[in-house]
Short mmCIF file of C-alpha atoms and ligand atoms in Angstrom, two decimals:
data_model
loop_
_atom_site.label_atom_id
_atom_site.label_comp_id
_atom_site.label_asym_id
_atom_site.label_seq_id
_atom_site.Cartn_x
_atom_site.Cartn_y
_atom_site.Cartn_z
CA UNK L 676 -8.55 -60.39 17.73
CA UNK L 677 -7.67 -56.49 17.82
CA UNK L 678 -10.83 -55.94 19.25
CA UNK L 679 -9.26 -57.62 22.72
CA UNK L 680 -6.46 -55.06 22.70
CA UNK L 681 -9.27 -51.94 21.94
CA UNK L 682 -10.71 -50.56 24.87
CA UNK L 683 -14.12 -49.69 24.11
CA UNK L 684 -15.52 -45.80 24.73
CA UNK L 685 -18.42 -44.76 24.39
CA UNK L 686 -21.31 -42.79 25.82
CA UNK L 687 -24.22 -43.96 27.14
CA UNK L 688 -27.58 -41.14 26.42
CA UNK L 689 -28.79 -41.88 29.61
CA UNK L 690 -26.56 -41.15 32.31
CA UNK L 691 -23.95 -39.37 30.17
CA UNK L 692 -21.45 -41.52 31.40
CA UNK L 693 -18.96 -43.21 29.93
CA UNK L 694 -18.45 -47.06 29.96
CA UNK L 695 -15.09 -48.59 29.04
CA UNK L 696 -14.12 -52.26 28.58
CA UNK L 697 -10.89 -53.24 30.17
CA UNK L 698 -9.38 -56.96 30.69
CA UNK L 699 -8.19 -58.17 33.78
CA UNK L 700 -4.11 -58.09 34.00
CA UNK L 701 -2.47 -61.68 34.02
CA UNK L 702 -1.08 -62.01 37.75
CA UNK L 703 -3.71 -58.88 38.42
CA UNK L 704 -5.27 -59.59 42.25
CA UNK L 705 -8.20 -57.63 43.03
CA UNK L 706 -6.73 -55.69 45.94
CA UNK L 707 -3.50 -54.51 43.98
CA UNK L 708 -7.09 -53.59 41.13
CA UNK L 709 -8.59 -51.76 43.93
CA UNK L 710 -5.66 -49.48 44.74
CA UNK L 711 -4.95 -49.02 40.95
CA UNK L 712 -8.27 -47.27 40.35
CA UNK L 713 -7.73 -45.49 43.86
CA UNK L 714 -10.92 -47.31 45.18
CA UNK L 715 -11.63 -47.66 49.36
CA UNK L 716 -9.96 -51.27 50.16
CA UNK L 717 -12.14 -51.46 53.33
CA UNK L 718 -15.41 -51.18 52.38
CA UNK L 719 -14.47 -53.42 49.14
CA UNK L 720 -12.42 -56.11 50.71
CA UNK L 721 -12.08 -55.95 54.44
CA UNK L 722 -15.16 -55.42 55.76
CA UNK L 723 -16.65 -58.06 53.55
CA UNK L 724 -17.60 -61.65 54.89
CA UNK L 725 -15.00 -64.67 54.14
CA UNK L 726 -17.26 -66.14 51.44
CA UNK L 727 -17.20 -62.98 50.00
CA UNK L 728 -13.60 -62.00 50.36
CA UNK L 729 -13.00 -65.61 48.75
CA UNK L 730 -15.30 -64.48 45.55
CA UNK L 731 -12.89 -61.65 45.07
CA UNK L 732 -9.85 -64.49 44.41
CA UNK L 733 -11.88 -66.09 41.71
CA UNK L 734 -11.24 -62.89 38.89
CA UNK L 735 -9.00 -64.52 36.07
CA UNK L 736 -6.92 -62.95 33.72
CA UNK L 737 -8.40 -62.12 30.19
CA UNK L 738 -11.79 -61.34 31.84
CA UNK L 739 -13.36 -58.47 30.25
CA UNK L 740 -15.08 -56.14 32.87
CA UNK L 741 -16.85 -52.97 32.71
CA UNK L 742 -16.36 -49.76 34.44
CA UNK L 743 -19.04 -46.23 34.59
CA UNK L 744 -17.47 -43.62 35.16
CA UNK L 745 -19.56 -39.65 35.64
CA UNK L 746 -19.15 -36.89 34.23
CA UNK L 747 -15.72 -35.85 36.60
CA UNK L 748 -14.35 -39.32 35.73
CA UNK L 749 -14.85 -40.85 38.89
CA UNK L 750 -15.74 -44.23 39.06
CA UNK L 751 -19.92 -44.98 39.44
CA UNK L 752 -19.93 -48.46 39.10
CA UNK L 753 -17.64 -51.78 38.24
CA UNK L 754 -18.77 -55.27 36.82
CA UNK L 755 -16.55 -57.68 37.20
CA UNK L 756 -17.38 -61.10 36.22
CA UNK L 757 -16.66 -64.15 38.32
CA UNK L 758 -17.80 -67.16 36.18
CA UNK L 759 -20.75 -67.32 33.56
CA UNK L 760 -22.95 -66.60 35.87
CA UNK L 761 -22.40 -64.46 38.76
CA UNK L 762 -20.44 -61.31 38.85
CA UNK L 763 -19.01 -58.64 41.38
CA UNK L 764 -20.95 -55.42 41.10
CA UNK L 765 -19.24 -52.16 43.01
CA UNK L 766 -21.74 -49.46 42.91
CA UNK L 767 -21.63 -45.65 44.73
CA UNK L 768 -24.54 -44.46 46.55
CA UNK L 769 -24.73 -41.43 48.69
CA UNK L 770 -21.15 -40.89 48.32
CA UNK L 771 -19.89 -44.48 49.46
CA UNK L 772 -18.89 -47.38 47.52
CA UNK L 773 -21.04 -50.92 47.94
CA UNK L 774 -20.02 -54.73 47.23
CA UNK L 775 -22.56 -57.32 46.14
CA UNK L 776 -22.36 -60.33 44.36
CA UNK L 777 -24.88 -60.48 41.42
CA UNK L 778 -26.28 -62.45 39.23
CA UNK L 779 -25.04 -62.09 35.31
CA UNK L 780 -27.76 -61.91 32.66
CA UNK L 781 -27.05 -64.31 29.73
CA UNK L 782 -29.19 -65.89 26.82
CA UNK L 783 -28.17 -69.48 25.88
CA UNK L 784 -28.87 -70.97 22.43
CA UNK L 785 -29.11 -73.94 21.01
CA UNK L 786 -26.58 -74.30 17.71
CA UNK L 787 -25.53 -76.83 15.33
CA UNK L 788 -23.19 -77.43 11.99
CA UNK L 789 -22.21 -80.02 9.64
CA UNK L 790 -18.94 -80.45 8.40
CA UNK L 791 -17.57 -82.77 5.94
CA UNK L 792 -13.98 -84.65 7.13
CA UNK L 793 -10.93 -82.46 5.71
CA UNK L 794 -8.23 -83.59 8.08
CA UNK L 795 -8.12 -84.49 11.74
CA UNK L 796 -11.34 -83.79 13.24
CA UNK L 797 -9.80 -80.91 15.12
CA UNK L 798 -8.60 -79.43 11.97
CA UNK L 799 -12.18 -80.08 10.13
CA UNK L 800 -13.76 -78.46 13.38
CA UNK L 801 -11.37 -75.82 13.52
CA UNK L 802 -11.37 -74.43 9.56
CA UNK L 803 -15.18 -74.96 9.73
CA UNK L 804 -16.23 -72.87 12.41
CA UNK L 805 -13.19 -71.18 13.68
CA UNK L 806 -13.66 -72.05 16.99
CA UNK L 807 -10.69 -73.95 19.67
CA UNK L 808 -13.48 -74.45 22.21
CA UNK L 809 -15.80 -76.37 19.81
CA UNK L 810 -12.73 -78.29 18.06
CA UNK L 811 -11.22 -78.94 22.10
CA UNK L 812 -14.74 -80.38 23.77
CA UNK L 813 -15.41 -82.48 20.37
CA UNK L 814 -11.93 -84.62 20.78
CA UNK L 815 -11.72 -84.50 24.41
CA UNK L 816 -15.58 -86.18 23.89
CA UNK L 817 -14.02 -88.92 21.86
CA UNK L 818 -11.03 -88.78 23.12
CA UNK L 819 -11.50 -92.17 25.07
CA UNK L 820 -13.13 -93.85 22.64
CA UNK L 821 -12.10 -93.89 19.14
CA UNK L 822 -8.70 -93.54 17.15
CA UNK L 823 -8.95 -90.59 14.45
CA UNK L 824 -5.54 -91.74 13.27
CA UNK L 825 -6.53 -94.55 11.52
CA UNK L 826 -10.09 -94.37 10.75
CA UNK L 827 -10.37 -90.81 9.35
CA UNK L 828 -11.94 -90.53 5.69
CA UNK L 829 -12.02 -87.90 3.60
CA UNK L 830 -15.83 -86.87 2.37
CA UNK L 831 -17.18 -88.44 6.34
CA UNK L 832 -19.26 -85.95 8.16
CA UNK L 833 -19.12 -84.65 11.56
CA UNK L 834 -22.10 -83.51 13.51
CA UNK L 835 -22.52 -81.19 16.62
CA UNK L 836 -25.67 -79.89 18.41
CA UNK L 837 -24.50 -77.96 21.31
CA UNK L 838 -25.74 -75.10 23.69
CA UNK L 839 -23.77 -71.42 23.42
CA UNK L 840 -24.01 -68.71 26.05
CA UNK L 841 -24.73 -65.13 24.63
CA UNK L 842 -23.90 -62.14 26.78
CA UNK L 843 -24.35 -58.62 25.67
CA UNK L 844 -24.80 -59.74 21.68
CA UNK L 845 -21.15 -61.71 22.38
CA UNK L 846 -20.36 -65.55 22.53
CA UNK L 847 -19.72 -65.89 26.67
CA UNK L 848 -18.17 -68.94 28.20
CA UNK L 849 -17.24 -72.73 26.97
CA UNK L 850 -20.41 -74.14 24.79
CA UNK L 851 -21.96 -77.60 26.30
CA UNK L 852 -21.59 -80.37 24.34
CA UNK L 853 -25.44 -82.12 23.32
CA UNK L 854 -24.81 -84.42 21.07
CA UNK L 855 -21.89 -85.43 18.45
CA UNK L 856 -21.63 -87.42 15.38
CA UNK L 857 -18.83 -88.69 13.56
CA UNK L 858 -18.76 -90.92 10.93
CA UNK L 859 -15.54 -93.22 10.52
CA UNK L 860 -15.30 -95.55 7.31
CA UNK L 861 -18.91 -94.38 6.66
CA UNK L 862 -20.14 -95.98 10.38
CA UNK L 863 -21.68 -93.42 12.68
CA UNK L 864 -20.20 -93.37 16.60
CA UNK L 865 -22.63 -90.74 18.93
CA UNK L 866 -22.16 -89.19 21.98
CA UNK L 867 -25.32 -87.94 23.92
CA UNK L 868 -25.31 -85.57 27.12
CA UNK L 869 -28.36 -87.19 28.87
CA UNK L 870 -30.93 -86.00 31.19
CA UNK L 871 -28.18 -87.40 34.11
CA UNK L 872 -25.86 -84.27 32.51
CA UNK L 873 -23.43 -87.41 31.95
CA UNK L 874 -22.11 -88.22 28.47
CA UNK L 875 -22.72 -91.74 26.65
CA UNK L 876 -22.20 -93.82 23.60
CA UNK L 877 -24.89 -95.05 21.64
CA UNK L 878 -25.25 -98.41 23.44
CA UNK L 879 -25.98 -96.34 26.69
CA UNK L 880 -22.89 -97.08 28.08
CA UNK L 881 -21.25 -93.92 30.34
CA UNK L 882 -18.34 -92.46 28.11
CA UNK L 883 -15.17 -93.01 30.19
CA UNK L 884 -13.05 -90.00 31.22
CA UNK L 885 -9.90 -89.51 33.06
CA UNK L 886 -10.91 -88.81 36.97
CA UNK L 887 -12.52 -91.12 39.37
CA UNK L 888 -16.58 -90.22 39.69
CA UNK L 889 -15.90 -90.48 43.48
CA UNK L 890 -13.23 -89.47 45.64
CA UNK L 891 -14.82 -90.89 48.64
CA UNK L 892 -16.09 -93.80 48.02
CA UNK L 893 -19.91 -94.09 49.10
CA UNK L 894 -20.40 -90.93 50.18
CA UNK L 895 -23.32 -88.55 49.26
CA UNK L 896 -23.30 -85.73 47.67
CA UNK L 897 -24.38 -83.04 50.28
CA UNK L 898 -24.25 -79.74 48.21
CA UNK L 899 -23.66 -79.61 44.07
CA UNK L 900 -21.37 -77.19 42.44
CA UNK L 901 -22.96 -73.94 41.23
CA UNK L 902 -21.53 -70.87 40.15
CA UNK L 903 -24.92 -68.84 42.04
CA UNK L 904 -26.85 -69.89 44.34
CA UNK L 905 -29.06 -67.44 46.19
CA UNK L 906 -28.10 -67.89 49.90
CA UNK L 907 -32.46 -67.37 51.89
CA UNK L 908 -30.95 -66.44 54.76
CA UNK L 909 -28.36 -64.12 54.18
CA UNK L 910 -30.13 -62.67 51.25
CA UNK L 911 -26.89 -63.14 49.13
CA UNK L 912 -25.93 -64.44 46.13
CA UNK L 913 -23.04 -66.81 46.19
CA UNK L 914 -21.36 -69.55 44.76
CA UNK L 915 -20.22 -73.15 45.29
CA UNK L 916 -17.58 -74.33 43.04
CA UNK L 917 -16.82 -77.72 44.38
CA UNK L 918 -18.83 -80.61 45.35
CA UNK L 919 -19.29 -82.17 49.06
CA UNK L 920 -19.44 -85.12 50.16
CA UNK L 921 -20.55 -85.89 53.24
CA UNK L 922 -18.99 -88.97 55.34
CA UNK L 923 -17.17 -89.81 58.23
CA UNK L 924 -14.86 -88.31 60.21
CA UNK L 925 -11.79 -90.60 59.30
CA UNK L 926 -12.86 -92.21 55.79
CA UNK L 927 -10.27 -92.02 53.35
CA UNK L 928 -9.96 -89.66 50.65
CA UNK L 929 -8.36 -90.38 46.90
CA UNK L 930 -7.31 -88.91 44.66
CA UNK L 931 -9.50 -88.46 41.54
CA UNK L 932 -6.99 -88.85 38.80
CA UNK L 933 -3.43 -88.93 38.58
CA UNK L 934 -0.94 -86.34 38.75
CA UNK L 935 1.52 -84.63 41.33
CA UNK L 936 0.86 -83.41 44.30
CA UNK L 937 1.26 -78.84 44.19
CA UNK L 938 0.26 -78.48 47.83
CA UNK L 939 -0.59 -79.79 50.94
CA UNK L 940 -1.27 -77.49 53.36
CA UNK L 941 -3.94 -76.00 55.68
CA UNK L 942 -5.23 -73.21 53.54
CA UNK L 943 -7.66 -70.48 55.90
CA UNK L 944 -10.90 -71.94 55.25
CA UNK L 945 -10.65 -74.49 53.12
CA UNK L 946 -8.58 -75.92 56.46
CA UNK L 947 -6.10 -79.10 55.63
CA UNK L 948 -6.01 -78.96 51.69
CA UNK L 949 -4.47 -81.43 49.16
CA UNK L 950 -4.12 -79.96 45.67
CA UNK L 951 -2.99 -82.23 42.72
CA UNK L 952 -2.10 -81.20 39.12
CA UNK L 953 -3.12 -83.53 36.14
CA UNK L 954 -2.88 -83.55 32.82
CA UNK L 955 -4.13 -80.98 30.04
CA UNK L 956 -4.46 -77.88 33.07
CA UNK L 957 -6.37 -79.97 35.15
CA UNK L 958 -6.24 -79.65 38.98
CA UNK L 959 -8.08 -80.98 41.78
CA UNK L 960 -8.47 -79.56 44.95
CA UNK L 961 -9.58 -81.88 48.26
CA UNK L 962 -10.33 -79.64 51.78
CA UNK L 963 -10.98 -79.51 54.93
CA UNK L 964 -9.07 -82.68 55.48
CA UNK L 965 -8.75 -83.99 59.03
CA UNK L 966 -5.27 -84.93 58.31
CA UNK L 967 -2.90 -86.49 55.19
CA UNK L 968 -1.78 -89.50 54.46
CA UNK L 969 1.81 -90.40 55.30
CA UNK L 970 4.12 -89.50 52.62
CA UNK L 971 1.74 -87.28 50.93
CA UNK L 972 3.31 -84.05 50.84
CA UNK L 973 4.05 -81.25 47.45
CA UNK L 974 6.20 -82.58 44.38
CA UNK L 975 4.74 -85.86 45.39
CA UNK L 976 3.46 -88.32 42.05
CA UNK L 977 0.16 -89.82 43.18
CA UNK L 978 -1.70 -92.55 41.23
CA UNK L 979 -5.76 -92.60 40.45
CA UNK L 980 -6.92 -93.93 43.27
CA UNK L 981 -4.35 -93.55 45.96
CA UNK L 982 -5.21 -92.26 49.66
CA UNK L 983 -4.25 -89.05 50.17
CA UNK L 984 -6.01 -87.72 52.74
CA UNK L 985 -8.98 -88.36 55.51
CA UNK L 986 -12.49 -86.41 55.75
CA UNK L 987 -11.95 -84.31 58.20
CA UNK L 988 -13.59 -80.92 59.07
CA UNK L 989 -10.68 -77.96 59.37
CA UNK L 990 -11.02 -74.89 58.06
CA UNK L 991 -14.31 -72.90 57.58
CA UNK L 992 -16.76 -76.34 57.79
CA UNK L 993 -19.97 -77.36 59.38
CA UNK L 994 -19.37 -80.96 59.88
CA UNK L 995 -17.16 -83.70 58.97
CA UNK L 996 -17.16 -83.59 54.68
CA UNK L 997 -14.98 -83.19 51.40
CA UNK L 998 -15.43 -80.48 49.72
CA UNK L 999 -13.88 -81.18 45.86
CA UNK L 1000 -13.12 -78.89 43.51
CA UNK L 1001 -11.99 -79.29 40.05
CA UNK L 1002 -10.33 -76.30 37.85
CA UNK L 1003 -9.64 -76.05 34.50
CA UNK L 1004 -6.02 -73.63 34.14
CA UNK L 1005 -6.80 -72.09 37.03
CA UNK L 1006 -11.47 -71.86 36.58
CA UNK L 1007 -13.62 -73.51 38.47
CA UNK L 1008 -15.59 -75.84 36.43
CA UNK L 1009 -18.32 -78.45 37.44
CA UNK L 1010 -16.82 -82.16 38.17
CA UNK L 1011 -19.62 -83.94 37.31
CA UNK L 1012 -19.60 -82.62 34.18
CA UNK L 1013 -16.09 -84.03 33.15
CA UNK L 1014 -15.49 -86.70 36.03
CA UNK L 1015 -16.94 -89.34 34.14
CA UNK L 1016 -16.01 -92.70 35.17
CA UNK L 1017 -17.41 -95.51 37.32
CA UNK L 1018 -18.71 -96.35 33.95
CA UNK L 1019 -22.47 -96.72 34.04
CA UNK L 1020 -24.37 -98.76 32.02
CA UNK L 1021 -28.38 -97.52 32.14
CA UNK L 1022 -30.84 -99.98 32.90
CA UNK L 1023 -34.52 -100.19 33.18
CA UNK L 1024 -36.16 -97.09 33.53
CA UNK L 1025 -33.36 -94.89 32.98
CA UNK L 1026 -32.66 -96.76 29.60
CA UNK L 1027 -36.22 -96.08 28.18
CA UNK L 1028 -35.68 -92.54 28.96
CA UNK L 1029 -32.12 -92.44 27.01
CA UNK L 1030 -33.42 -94.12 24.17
CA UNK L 1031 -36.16 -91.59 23.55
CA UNK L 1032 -33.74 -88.56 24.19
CA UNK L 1033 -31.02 -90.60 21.40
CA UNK L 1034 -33.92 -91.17 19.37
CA UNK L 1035 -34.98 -87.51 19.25
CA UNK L 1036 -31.23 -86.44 19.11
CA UNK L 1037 -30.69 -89.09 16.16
CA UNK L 1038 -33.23 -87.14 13.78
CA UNK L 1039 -31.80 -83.64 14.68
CA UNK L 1040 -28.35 -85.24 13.76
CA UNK L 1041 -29.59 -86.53 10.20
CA UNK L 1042 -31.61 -83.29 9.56
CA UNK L 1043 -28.17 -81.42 9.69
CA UNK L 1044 -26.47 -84.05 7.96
CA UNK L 1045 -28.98 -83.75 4.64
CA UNK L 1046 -29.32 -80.00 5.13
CA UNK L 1047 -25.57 -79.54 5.95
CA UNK L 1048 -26.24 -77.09 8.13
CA UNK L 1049 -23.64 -74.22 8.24
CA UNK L 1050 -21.84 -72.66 10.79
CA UNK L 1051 -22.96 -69.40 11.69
CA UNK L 1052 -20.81 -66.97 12.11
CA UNK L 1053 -21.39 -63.86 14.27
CA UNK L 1054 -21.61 -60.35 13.13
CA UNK L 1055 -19.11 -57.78 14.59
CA UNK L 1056 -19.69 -56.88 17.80
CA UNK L 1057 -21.06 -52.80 18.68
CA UNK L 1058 -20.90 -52.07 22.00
CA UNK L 1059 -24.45 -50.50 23.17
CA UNK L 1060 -25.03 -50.81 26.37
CA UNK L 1061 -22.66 -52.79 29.29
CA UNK L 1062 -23.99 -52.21 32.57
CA UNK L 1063 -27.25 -53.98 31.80
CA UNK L 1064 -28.32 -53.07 35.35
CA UNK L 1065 -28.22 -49.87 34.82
CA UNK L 1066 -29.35 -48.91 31.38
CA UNK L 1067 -30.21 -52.23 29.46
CA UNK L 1068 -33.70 -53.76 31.15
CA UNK L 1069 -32.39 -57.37 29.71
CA UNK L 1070 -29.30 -58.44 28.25
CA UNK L 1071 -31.82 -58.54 24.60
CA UNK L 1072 -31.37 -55.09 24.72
CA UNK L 1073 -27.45 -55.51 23.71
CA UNK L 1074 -27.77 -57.22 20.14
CA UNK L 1075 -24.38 -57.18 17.14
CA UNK L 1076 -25.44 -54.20 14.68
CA UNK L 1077 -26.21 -56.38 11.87
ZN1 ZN Z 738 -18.02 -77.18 49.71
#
């Protein structure tokens, strides 16, 4: 874990420039960044649009950017990343500096390992591979489910199949979850991420998680969470890290899990906005609220379920919806991906379709099993080449020295 404290020089052939490998301060914003590295605020943050000023708020501490500098030291260009998948990209040209939002080239794999039952699962997980984020997503998975205190064995197996991001030769964001296998007193228990990108047993039955699937009840989803989207009109990339739902001026709003109430506020364009803290670094965030319930105000404990608020349309918003956001310690990170509950049974169509996926995920389970597949480790990381954009046609360009 040095390596996070190094900051990595080196020269690139091309452009004789150098590229270094900072982290982004804890309590760091991006203006107080700006002024630090003596760059032009306007240009970079004022004269910028508001979904574009907003992007700038999303850099989180511990995020490893890039900076070229020339030969005089001064600064060519700046990656910072946003999420996985998009990332700010500050760039001279004739003199001036330039803001755009790009996208952020990554390879995703799919990887898998056996491991025979030491201790907890998390401690099996964690001595196996290594990893917190693998150990975290495979309890949090069974987490509603099953009871590793009293059915753990010694000598039972555990199974995962799941996809990793790759970015410059390095492991890059949380890995999704495909399948996982645990054996307890010698009987198997599954988990599948279906074609739905919901999570169920092997019966078909939804896996039940801790927030409500809806916070307004019947409403339709009018835009999906992404971290890019390509915006045809504006010719920009940007993202959408919440989910709306469109309904009625009026129709009341609750709240997706419980937890307290950190602020309830307008909030510039996210308008009248409720957001509530849960458990394990959870928060949710609910905006453009017409108004808030009576009573519901910060330090406030609100139950699953409980109005909070009404759709509304204040703040930066076409027409009467909820926008809903869910963040993980402070990232943005898809609800539908962990709001998992009006638990769904499939049926019919749907069902035929699951069992073939489970069927096909079944064998890949028992071929790891018998082969006991190993976890791979990475090889040490050599910097090559950063600023793919630049001097790296694809991101396969940047492979670990092995
Ligand atoms: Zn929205």
């Amino acid at each position: 874990m040095i390596r996070i404290f190094l900051l990595f020089l080196f020269t690139t052939t091309l452009f004789s420039a150098e590229v270094h490998r900072d982290r982004w301060l804890n309590g760091e914003t991006y203006l107080v960044f700006l002024e630090k590295l003596s760059l032009p605020i306007r240009p970079l943050y004022y004269n910028l649009d508001k979904d574009d000023q907003r992007l700038t708020e999303e850099m989180r501490s511990g995020v490893h950017y890039q900076i070229l500098r020339d030969t005089n030291s001064s600064i060519e260009q700046l990656l910072l990343p946003l999420n996985d998948e998009l990332q700010i990209h500050i760039y001279k040209r004739q003199g001036e500096y330039k803001f755009e939002a790009i996208p952020i080239v990554s390879s995703t794999k799919t990887e898998a390992f056996s491991a025979k039952i030491v201790s907890s699962p998390n401690y099996t997980i964690m001595k196996y591979t290594g990893s917190k984020k693998l150990a975290q997503i495979f309890t949090a998975s069974f987490r509603n489910s099953l009871n590793f205190k009293n059915d753990i064995r010694k000598g039972d197996s555990i199974v995962m199949i799941y996809k990793q991001k790759y970015r410059l030769g390095e492991v890059f964001s949380m890995p999704i979850l495909q399948v996982a296998m645990i054996e307890m007193r010698h009987k198997k228990h599954y988990i599948y991420l279906n074609d739905d990108s919901r999570y169920y047993d092997e019966k078909g039955h939804e896996v039940e998680g801790f927030l409500l699937a809806r916070p307004v009840r019947g409403a339709r989803i009018s835009s999906y969470f992404t971290k890019r989207r390509y915006h045809p009109v504006l010719h920009k990339w940007k993202a959408h890290l919440g989910i709306d739902y469109a309904a009625r001026r009026g129709t009341p709003i609750v709240a997706a899990g419980s937890g307290r109430v950190i602020y309830a506020a307008r909030m510039g364009s996210y308008g009248n906005l409720v957001k509530i803290r849960h458990a394990d670094g959870y928060e949710t965030r609910y905006a453009h609220m017409k108004s808030f319930r009576r009573g519901i105000r910060r330090g406030k404990y609100v139950k699953k379920g409980q109005t909070i608020g009404y759709v509304g349309t204040t703040g930066r918003s076409t027409g009467p919806h909820l926008h809903f956001e869910l963040r993980k310690r402070g990232r943005a990170i898809n609800p539908l991906r962990v709001v998992q509950v009006t638990t769904k049974k499939l049926k019919g169509k749907e069902k035929k379709a699951f069992l073939v996926l489970q069927k096909n995920y079944n064998e890949s389970i028992n071929l790891h099993l018998n082969n006991q597949t190993q976890f791979k480790k990475l090889p040490t990381f050599t910097p090559k080449c950063y600023i793919h954009s630049l001097t790296c046609p694809t991101d396969e360009t940047a492979k670990p020295n092995n």
